Tab-separated table of C-alpha atoms and ligand atoms in Angstrom:
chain	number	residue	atom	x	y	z
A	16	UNK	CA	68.087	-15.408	-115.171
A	17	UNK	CA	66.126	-16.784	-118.123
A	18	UNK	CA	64.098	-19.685	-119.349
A	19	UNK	CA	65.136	-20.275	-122.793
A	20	UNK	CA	63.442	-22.647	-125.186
A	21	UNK	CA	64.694	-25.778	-125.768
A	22	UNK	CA	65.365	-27.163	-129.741
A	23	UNK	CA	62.643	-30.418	-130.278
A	24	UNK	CA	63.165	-33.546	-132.437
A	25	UNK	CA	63.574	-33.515	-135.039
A	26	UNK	CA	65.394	-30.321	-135.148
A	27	UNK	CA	68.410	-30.319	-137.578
A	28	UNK	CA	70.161	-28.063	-134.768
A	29	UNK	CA	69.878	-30.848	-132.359
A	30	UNK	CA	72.426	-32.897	-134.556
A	31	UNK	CA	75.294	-30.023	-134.443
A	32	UNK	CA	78.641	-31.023	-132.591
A	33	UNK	CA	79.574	-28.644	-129.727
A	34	UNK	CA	82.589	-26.956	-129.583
A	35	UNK	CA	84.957	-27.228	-126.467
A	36	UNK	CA	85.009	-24.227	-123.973
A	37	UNK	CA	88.011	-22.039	-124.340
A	38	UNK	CA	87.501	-20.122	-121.038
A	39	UNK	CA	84.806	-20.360	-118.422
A	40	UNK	CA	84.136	-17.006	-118.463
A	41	UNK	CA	80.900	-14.920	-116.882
A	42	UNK	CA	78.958	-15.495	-120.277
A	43	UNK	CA	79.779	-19.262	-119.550
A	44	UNK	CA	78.839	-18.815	-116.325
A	45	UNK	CA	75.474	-16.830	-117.026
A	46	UNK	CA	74.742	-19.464	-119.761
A	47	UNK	CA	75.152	-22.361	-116.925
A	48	UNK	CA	72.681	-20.317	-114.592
A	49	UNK	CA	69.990	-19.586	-117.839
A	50	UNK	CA	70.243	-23.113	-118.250
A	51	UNK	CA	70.036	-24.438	-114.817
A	52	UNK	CA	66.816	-22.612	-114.362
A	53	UNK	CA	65.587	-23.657	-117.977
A	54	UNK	CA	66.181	-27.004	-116.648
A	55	UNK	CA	64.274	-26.683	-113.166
A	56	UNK	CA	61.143	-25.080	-114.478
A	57	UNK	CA	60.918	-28.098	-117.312
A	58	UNK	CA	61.397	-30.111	-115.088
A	59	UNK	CA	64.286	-31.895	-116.147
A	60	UNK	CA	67.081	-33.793	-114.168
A	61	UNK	CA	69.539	-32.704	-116.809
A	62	UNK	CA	70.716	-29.897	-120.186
A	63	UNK	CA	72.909	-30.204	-122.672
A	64	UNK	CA	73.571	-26.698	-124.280
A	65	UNK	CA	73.110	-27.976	-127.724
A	66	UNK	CA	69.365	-28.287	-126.449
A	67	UNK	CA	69.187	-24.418	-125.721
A	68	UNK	CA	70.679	-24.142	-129.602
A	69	UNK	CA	74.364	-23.313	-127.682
A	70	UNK	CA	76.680	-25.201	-129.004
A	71	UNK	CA	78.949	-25.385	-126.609
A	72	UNK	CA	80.215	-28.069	-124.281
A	73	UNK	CA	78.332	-27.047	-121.274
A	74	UNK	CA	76.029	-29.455	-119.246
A	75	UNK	CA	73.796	-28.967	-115.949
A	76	UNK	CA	72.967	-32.008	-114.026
A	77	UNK	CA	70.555	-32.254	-110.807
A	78	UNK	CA	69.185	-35.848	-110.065
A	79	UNK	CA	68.195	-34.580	-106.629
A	80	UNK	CA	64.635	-34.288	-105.587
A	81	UNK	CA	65.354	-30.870	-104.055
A	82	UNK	CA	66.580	-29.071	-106.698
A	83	UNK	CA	69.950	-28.091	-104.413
A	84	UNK	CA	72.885	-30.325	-106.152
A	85	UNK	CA	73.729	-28.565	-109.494
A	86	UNK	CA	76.698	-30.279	-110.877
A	87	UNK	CA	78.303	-28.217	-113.964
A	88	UNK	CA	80.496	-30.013	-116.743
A	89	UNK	CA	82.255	-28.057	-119.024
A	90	UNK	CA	84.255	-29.793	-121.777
A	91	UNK	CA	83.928	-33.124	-120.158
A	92	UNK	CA	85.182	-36.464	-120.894
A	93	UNK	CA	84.755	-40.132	-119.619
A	94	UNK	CA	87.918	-41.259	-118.977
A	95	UNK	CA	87.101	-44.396	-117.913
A	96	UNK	CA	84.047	-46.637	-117.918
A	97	UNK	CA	82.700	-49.751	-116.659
A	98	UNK	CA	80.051	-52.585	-116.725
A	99	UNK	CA	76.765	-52.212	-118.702
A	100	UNK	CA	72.884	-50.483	-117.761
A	101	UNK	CA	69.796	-49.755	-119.326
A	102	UNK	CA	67.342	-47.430	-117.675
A	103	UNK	CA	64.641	-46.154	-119.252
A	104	UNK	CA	65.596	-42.643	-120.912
A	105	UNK	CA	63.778	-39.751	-121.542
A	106	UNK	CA	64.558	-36.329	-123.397
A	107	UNK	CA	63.421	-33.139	-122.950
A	108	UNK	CA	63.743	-32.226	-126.733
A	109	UNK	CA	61.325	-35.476	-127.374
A	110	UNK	CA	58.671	-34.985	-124.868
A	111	UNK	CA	56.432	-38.200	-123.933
A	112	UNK	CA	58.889	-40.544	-125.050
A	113	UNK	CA	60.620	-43.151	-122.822
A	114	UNK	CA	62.711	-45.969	-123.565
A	115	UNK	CA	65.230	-48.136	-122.804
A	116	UNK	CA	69.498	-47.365	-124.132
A	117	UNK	CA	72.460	-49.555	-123.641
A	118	UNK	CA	74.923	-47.084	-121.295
A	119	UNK	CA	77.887	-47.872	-119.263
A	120	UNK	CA	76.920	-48.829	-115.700
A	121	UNK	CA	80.050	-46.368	-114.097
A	122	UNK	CA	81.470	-44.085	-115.592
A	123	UNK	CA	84.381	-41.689	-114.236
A	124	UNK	CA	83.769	-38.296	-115.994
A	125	UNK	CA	86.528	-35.326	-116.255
A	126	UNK	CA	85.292	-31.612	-116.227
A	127	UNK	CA	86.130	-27.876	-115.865
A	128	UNK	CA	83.069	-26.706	-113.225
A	129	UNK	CA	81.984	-23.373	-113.014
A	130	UNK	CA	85.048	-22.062	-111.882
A	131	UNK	CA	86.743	-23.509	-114.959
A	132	UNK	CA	88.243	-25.801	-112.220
A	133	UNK	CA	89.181	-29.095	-113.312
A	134	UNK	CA	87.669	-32.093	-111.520
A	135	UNK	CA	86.787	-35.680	-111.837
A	136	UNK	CA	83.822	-37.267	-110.662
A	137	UNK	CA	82.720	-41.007	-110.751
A	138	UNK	CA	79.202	-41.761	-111.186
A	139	UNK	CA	76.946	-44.888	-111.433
A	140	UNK	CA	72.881	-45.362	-111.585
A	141	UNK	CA	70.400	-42.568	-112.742
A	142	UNK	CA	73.415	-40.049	-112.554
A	143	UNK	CA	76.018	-42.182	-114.898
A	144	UNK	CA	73.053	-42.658	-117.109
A	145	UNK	CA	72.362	-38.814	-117.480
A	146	UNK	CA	76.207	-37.594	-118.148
A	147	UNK	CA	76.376	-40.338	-120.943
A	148	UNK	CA	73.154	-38.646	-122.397
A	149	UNK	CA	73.880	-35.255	-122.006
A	150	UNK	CA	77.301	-35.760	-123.743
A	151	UNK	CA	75.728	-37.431	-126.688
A	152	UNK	CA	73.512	-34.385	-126.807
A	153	UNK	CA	77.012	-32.134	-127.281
A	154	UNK	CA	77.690	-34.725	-129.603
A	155	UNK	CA	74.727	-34.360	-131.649
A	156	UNK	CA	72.939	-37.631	-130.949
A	157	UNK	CA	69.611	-37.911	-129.693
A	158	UNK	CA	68.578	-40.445	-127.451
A	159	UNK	CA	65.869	-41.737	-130.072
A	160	UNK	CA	68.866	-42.321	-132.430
A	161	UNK	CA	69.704	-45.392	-130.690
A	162	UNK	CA	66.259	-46.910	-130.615
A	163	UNK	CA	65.310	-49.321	-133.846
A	164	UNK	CA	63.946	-47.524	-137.169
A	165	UNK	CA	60.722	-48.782	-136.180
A	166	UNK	CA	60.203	-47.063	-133.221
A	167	UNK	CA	61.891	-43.839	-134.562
A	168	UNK	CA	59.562	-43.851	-137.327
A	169	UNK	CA	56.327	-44.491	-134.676
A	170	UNK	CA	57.684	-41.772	-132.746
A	171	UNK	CA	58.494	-39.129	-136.058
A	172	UNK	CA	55.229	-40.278	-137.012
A	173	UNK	CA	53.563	-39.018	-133.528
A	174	UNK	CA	55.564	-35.984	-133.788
A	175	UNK	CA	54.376	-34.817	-137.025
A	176	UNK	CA	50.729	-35.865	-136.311
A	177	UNK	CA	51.074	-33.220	-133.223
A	178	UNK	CA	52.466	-30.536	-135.061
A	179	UNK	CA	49.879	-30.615	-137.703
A	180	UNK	CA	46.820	-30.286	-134.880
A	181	UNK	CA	49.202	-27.203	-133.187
A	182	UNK	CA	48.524	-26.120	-136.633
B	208	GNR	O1	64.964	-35.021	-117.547
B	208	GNR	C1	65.564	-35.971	-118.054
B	208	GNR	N1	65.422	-37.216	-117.520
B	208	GNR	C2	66.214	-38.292	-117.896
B	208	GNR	C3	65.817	-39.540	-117.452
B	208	GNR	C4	66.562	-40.663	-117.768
B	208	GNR	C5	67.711	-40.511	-118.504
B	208	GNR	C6	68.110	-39.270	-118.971
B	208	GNR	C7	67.364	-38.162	-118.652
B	208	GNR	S1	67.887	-36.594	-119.193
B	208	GNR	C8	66.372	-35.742	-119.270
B	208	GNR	C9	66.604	-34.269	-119.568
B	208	GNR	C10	67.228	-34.124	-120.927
B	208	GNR	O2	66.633	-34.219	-121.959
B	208	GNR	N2	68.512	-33.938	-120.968
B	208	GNR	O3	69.150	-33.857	-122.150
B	209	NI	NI1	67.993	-35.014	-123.545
């Protein structure tokens, strides 16, 4: 197992479209457990692989409080969706920034797990909310993206004042 380091805004990698998983194979498989740990020890409740500069379409999910409900999605797709949310977001690629995104309020998502067994799953609340933003992540889209140039400017502004005192 490994923790790898995850890509920060504004990295240009962040914005590259993942490519669809031909077979879940072990190096899928080992990638899903590298990334389920790199997700734990963040903490996070969720990874896209574009995060981990992987780009491929493989997300880890665990919104529970015990670490011990690791969902998989590989390749998915929301086949059907429903009613409208906004939670406050936040992203591991843009630490310390929280805000609010428009999202479907249920969503019913269709995956290969880590079997490369297809399944659906319907979701609502915090976990609805995290699919939606991990699969704009394999899509290239930060969650920052959706917020108004204003704030995206604040928050590249922030950004670049940080890096410049990490030298
Ligand atoms: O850890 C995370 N928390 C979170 C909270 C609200 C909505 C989405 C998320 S996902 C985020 C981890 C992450 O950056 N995944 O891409
Ligand atoms: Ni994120």
């Amino acid at each position: 197992m490994a923790i790898l380091p995850i890509l920060l805004y504004p990295d240009p990698r962040l914005h590259r479209v993942a490519a669809p998983v031909a077979r879940v194979d072990d190096s899928i498989r080992t990638l899903v457990r590298d990334m389920a740990q790199t997700m734990y020890s963040a903490p996070g409740v969720g990874l896209a692989a574009t995060q981990v500069d992987v780009h491929k379409q493989v997300i880890v999910i665990d919104i529970s409080p015990t670490h011990d409900a690791l969902k998989v999605f590989v390749n998915p797709e929301i086949v059907a969706s429903r009613g409208a949310s906004d939670v406050e977001e936040g992203c591991l690629s843009v630490p310390g920034v929280y805000d609010k995104v428009a999202r479907a309020q249920w969503i019913r998502v269709r995956a290969l797990d880590a079997e490369g067994n297809a399944f659906e799953l319907d979701a609502d609340g915090l976990l609805a909310v995290c699919i939606q933003h991990e699969m704009d992540h394999l899509r290239g889209k930060v969650f920052v993206e959706y917020l108004s140039p204003l704030k995206r400017r604040r928050i590249l502004t922030r950004i670049r004042k940080q890096e410049r005192r990490a030298g």
